[in-house]
Short mmCIF file of C-alpha atoms and ligand atoms in Angstrom, two decimals:
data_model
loop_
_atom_site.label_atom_id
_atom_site.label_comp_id
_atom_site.label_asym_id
_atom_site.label_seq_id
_atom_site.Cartn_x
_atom_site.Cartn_y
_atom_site.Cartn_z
CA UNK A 19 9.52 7.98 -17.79
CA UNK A 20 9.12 11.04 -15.55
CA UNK A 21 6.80 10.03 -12.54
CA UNK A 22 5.09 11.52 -9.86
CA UNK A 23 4.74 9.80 -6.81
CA UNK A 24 2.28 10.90 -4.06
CA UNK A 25 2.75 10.13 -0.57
CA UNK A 26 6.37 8.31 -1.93
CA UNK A 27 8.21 8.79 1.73
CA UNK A 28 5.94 6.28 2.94
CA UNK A 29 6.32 2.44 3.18
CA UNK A 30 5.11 1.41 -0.19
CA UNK A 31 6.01 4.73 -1.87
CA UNK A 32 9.74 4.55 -0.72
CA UNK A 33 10.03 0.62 -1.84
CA UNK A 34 8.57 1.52 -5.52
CA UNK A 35 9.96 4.70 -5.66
CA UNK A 36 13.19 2.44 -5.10
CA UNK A 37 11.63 0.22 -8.19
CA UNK A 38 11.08 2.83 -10.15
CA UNK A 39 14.37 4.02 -10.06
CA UNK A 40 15.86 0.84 -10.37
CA UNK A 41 13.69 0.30 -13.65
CA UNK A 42 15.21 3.27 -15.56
CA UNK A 43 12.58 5.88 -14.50
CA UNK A 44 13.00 9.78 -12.72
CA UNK A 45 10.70 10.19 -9.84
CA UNK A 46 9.22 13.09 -7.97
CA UNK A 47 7.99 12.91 -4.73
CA UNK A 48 5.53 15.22 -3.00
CA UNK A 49 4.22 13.99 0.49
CA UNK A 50 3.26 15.90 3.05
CA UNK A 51 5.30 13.41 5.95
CA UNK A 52 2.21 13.08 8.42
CA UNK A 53 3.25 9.59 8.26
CA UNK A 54 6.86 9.12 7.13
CA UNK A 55 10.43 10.26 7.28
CA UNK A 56 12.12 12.22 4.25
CA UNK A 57 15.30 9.80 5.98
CA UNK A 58 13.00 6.90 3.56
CA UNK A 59 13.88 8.61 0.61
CA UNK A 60 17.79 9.46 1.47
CA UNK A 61 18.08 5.49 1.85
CA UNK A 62 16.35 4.62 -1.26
CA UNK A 63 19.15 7.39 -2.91
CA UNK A 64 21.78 5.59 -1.15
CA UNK A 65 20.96 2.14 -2.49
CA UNK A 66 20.45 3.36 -5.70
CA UNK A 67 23.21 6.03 -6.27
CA UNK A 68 20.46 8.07 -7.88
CA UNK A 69 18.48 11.58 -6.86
CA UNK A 70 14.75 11.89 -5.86
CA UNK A 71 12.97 15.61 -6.32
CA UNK A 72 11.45 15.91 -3.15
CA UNK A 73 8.72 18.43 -2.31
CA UNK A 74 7.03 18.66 0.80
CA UNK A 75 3.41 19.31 -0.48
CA UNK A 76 -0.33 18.34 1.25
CA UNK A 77 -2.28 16.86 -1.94
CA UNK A 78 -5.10 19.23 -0.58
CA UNK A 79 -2.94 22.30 -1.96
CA UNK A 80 -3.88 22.54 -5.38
CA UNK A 81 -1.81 25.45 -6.31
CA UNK A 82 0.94 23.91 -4.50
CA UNK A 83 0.72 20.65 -6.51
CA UNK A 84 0.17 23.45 -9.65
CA UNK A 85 3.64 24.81 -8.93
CA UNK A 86 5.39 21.25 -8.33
CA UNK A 87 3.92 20.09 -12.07
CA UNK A 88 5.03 23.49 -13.71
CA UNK A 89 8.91 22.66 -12.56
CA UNK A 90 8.37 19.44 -14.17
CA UNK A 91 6.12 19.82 -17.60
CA UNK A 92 7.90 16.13 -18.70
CA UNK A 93 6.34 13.96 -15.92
CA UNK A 94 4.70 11.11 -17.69
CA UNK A 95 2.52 9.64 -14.89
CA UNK A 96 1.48 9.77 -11.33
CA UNK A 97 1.09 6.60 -8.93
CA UNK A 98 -0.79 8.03 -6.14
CA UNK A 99 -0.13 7.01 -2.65
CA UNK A 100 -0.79 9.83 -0.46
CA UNK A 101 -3.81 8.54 2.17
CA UNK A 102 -4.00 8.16 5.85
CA UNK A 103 -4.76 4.47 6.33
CA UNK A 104 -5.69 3.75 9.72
CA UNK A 105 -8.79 1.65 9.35
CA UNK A 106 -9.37 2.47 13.08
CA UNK A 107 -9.04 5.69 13.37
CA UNK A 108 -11.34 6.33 10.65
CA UNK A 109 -14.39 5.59 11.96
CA UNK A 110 -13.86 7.67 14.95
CA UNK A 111 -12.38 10.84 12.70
CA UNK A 112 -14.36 9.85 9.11
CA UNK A 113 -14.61 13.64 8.54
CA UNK A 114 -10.66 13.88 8.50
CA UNK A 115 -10.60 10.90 6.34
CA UNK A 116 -12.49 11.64 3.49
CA UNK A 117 -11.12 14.68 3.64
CA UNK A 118 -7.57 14.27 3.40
CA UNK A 119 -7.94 10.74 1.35
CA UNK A 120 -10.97 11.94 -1.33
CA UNK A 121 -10.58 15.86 -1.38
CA UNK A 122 -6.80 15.02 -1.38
CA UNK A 123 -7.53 12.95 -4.51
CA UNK A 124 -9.98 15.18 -6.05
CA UNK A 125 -7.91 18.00 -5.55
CA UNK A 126 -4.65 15.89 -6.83
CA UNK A 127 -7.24 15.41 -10.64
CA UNK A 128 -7.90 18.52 -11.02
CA UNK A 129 -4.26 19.79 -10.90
CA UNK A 130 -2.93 16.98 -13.24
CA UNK A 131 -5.82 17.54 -15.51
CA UNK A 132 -4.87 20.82 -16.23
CA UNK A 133 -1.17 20.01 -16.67
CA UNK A 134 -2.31 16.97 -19.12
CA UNK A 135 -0.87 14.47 -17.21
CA UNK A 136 -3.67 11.94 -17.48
CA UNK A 137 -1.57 8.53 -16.96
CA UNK A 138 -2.88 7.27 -13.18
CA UNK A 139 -2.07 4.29 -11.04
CA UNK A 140 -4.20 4.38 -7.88
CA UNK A 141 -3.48 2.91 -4.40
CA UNK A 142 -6.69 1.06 -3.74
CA UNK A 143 -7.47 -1.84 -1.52
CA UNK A 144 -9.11 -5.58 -1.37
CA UNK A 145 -11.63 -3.43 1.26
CA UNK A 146 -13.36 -2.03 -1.71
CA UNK A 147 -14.92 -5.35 -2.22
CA UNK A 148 -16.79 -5.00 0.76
CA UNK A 149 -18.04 -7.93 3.40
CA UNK A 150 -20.20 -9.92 1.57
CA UNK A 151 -18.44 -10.98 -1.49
CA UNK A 152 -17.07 -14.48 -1.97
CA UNK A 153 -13.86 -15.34 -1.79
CA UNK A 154 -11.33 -15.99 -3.78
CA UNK A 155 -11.88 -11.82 -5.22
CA UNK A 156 -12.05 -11.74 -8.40
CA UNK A 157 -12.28 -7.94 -10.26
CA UNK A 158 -15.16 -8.93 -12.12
CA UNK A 159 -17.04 -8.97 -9.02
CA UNK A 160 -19.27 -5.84 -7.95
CA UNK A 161 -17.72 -3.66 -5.86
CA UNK A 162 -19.23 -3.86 -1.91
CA UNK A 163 -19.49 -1.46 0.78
CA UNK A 164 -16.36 -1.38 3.38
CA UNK A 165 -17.52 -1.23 6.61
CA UNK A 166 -14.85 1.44 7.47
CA UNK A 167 -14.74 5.35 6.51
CA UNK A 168 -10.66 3.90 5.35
CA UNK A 169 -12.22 1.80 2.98
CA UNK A 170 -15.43 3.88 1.71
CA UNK A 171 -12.64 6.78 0.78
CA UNK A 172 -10.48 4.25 -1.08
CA UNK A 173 -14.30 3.05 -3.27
CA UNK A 174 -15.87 6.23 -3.45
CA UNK A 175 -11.73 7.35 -5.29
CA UNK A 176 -12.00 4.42 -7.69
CA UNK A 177 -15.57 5.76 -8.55
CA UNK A 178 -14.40 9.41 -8.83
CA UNK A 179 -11.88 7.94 -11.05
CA UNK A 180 -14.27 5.90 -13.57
CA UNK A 181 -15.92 8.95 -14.01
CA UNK A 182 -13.05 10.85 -14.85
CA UNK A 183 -12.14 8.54 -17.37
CA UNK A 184 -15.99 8.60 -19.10
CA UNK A 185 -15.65 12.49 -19.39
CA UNK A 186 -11.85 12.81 -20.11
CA UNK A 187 -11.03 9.48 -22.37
CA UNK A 188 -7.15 11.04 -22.32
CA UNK A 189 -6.98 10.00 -18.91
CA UNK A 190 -6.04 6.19 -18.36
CA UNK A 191 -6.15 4.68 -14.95
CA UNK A 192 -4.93 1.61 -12.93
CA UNK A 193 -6.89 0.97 -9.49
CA UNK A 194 -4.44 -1.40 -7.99
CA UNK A 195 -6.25 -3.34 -5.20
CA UNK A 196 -3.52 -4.61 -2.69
CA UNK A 197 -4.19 -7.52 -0.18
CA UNK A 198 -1.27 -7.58 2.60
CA UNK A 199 1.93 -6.49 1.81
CA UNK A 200 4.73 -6.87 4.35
CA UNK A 201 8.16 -7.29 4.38
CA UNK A 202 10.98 -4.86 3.58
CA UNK A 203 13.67 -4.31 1.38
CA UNK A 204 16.22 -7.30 1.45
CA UNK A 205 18.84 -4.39 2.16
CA UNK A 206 17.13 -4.09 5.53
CA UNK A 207 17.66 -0.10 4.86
CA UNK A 208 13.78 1.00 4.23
CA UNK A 209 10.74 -0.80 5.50
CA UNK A 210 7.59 -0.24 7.52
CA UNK A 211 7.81 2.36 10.64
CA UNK A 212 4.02 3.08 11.96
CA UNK A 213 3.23 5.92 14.63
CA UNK A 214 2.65 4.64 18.27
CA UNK A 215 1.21 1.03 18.56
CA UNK A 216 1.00 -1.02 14.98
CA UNK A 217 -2.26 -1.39 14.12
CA UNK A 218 -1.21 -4.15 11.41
CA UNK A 219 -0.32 -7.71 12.49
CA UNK A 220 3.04 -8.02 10.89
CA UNK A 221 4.82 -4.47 12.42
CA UNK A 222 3.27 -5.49 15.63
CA UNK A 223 4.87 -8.62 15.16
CA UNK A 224 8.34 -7.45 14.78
CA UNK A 225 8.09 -5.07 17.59
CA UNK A 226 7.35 -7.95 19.66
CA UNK A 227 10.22 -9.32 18.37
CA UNK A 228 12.35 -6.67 18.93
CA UNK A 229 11.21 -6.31 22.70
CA UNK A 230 9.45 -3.13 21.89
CA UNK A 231 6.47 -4.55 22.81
CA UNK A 232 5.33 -7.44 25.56
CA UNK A 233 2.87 -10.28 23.48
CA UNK A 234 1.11 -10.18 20.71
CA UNK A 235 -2.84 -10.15 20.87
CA UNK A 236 -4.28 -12.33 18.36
CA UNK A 237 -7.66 -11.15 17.84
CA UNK A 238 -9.97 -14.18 17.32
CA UNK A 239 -9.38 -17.69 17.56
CA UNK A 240 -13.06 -18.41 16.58
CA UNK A 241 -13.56 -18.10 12.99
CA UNK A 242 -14.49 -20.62 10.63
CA UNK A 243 -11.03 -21.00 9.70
CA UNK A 244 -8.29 -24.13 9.76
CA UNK A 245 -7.11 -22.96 13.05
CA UNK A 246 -9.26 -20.72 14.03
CA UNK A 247 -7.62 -17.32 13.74
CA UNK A 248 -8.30 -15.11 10.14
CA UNK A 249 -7.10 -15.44 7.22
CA UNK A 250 -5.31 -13.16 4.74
CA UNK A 251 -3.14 -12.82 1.54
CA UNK A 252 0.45 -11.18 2.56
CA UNK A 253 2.53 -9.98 -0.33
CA UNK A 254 5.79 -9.17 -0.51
CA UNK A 255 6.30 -5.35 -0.62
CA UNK A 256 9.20 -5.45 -3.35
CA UNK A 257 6.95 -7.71 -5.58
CA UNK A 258 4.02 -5.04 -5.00
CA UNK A 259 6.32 -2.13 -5.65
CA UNK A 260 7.05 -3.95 -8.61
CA UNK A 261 3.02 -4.31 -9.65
CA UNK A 262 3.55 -0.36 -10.15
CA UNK A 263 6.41 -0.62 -12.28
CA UNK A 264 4.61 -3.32 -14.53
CA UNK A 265 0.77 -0.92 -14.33
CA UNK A 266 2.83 2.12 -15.55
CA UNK A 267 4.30 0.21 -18.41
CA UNK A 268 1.17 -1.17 -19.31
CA UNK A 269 -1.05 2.03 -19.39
CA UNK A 270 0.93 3.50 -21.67
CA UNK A 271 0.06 0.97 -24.12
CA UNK A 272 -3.09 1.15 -23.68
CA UNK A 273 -5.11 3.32 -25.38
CA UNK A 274 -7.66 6.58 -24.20
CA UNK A 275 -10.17 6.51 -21.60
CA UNK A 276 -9.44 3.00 -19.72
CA UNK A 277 -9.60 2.19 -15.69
CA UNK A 278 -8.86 -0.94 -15.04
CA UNK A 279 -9.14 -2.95 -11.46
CA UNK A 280 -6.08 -5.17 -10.75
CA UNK A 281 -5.60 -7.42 -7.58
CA UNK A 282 -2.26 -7.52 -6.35
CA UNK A 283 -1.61 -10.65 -4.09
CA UNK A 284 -0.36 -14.24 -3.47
CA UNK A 285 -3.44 -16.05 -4.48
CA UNK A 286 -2.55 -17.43 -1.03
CA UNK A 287 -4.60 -17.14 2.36
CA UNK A 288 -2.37 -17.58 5.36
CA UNK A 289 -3.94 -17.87 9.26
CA UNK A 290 -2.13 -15.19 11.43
CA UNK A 291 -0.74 -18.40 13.63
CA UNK A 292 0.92 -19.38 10.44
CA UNK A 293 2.41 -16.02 10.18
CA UNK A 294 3.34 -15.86 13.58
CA UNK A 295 4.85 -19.54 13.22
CA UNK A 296 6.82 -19.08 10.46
CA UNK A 297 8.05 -15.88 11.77
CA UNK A 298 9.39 -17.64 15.10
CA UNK A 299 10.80 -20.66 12.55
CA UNK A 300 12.50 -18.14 10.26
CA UNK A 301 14.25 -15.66 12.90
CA UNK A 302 14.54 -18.32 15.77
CA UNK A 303 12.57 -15.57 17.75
CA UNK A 304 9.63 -16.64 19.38
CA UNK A 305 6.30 -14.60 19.77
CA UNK A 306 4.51 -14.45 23.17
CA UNK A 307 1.18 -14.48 22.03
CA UNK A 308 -2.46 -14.51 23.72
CA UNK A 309 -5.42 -15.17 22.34
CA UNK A 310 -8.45 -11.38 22.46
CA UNK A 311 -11.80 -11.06 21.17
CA UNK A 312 -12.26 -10.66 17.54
CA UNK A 313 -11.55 -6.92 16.40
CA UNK A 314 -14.75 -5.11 15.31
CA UNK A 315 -15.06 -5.16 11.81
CA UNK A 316 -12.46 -8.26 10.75
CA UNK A 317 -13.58 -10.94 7.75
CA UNK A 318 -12.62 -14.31 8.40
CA UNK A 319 -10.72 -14.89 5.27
CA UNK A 320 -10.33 -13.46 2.47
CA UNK A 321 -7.57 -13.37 -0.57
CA UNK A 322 -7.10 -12.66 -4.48
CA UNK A 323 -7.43 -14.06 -7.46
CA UNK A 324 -4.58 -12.69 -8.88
CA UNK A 325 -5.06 -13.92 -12.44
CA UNK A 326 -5.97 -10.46 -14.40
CA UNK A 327 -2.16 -9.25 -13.58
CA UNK A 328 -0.59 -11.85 -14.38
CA UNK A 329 -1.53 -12.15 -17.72
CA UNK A 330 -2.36 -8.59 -18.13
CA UNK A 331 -0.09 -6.53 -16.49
CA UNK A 332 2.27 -9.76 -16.71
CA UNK A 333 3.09 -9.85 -12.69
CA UNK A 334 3.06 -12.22 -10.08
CA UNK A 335 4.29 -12.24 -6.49
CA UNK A 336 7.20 -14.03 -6.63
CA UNK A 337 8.73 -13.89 -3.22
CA UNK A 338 8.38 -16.39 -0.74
CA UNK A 339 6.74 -16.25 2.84
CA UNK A 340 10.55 -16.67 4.12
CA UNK A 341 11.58 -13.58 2.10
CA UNK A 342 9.07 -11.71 3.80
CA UNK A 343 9.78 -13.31 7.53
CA UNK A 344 13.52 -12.84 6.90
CA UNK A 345 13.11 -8.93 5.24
CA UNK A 346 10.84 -7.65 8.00
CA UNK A 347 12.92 -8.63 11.15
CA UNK A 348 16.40 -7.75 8.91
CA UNK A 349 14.93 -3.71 8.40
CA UNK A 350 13.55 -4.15 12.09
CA UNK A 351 16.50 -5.79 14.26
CA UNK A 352 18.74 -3.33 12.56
CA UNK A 353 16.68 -0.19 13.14
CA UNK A 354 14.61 -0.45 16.47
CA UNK A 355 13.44 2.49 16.68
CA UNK A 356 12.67 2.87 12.42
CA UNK A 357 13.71 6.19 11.31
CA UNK A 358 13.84 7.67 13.98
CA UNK A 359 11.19 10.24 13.42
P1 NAD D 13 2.11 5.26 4.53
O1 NAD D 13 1.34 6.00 5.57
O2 NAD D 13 3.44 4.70 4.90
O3 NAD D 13 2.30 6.18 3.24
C1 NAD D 13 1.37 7.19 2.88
C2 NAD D 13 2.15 8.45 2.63
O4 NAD D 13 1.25 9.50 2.25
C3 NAD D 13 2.89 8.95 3.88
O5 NAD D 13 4.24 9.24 3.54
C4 NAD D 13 2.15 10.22 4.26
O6 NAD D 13 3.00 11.16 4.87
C5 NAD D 13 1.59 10.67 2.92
N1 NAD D 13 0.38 11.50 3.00
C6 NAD D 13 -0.77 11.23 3.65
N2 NAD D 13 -1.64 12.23 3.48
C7 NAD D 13 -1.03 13.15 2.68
C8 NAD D 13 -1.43 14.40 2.14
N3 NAD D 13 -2.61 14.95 2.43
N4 NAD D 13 -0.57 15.06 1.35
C9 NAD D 13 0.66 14.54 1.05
N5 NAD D 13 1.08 13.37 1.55
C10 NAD D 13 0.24 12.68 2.36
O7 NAD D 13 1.15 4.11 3.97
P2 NAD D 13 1.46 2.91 2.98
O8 NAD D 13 1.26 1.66 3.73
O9 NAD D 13 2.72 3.14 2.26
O10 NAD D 13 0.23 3.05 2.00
C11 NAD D 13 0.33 3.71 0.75
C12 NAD D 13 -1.02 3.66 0.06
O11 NAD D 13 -1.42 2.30 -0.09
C13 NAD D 13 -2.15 4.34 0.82
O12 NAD D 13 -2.99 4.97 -0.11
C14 NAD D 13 -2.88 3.19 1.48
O13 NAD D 13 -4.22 3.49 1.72
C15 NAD D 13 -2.74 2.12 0.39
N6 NAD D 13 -2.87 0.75 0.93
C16 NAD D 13 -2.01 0.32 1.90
C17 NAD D 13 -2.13 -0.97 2.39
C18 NAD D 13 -1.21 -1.47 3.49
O14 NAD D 13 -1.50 -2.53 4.05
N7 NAD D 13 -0.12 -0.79 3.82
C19 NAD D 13 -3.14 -1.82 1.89
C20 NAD D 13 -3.98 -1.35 0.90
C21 NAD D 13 -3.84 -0.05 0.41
N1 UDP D 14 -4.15 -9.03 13.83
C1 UDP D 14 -3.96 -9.56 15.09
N2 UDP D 14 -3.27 -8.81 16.01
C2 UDP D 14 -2.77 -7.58 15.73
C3 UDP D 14 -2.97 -7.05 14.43
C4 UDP D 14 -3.67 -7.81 13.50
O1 UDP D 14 -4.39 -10.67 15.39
O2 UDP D 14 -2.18 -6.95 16.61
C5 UDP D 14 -4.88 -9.83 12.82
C6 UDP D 14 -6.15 -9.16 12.32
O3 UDP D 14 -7.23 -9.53 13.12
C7 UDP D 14 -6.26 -9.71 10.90
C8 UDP D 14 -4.81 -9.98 10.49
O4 UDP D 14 -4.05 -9.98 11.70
O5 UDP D 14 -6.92 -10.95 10.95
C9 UDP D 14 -4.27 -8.94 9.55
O6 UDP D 14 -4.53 -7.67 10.12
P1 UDP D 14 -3.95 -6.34 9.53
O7 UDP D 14 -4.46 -5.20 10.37
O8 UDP D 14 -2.48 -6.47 9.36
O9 UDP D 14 -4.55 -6.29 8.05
P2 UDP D 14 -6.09 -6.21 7.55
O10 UDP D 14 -6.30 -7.44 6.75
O11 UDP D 14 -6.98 -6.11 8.74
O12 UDP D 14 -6.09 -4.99 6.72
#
């Protein structure tokens, strides 16, 4: 297969774009690198001995995207990445949110609709499931309301997307709802390099550990949990750049006008002091911590039911909490400063 991959410089993008490659497939990249280093995708070339098409493109520039699809009338598929993701910043800036993440999207359809390319895996999240729903998630579950603009741009895409599908049956679509991923590449070449201060728990983590940063905050050591502090389902991002792999493979069995939900996860809640604990255990580096008031907008707990991929989609997570400790700190201790961007 031929595939497109949005917003593929990025951390997920590069490790599946990696995947993909691995697997057999061609990819083309367009990503506009508001958030990522092209230096991603020169690795992933490097450990693979094979070639990426890059283009820088925003997914806002339909005729852009037009021009990208007309170089390349044998793509197959798209597995669209491209999103700012800063749960944070998007409720101060919704406006820039919805429009880069939706008319991004929306702009993305209507250029791969008229090229016929109509095979979709989408980047969605566990957020779409909103703050009231019980946990373990399950997909047969309604859909919530995310309390963030982040999250009500990922749900208001999936709905965009079922739509599509009802009108246009030759489209087929995967919404792939990821939990936590972490880690790196074993390779320690590509992993995770945020902008300014981490907003996630397990880059902030490694910058600690890499004396980029002082202590750790733990935000809340309050909740109704084992030990107090939330809980979460971290995944492996080689396993999850797999799930993409294994969606692609299985929408093109399937036939017209399908979108399917699928969690991608551990099936396994961990408490950030277990994260931070096995970090310390794995890389003998410990992790000042102190304890700060809950972050707005946090859930106590909450992780997949992973069943519908497995026997569906046949994945599973498969690496282990270790892999993940040992991956993150091998891409971080050997590049301190990530790509240098
Ligand atoms: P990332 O920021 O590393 O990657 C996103 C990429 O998209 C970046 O390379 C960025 O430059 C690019 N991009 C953003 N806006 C663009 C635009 N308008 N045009 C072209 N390119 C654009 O983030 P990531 O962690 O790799 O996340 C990838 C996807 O997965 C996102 O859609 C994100 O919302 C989703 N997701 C991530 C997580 C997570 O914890 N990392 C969890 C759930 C869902
Ligand atoms: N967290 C923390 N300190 C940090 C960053 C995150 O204690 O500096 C906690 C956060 O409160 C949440 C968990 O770590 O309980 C995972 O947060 P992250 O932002 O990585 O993912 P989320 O599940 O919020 O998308």
């Amino acid at each position: 297969m031929k595939v497109l991959v949005t917003g593929g410089a990025g951390y997920i993008g590069s490790h599946t774009a990696l995947e993909l490659l691995h697997a057999g497939h061609e990819v083309v990249v367009i990503d506009n690198l508001c958030n990522s280093s092209l230096e991603s995708l020169k690795r992933v070339e490097l450990l693979t001995n094979k070639t990426i098409t890059f283009y820088q493109v925003d997914i806002r520039d339909g005729d852009e995207i037009s021009n990208v699809l007309a170089q390349h009338p044998d793509i197959n598929a798209t597995i669209h990445f491209a999103a700012l993701k800063a749960v944070g910043e998007s409720t101060q800036i919704p406006l820039k949110y919805y429009q880069n993440n939706v008319y991004g999207t929306l702009t993305l359809l209507e250029a791969l609709q008229k090229a016929k390319i109509t095979n979709f895996v989408f980047s969605s999240s566990a957020t779409v499931y909103g703050e009231e729903a019980p946990v373990p998630y399950v997909e047969t579950l309604k859909t919530g309301i995310p309390s963030s603009a982040y999250g009500k741009s990922k749900l208001m895409i999936e709905q965009i997307l079922s739509d599509l599908v009802k009108s246009d049956p030759s489209f087929k679509v995967a919404c792939l709802r990821y939990f936590n991923p972490i880690g790196a590449h074993e390779s320690g070449m590509i992993g995770e390099d945020p902008n300014g201060i981490p907003n996630n728990l397990m880059p902030f983590v490694a910058q600690v550990a890499v004396g980029k940063r002082d202590k750790l905050s733990i935000f809340g050591n309050d909740y109704p949990t084992n030990d107090g502090t939330c809980e979460r389902d971290y995944l492996h991002v080689v396993d999850l750049a797999h799930g993409h792999v294994k969606a692609l493979e299985w929408l093109e069995k399937q036939s017209n006008g399908i979108c399917e939900a699928f969690n991608l996860g551990t099936g396994n809640p961990l408490s950030v002091l277990e994260i931070v604990n096995e970090f310390s255990k794995v890389t003998n580096v410990n992790i000042p911590y102190e304890y700060a008031p809950q972050r707005e907008g946090d859930l106590p707990a909450f992780w997949a039911n992973a069943d519908k991929a497995k026997v569906e989609l046949n994945w599973t997570a498969d690496k282990s909490l270790e892999d993940m400790m040992k991956d993150t700190w091998h891409w971080q201790s050997s590049n301190p400063q990530g790509y240098g961007k």
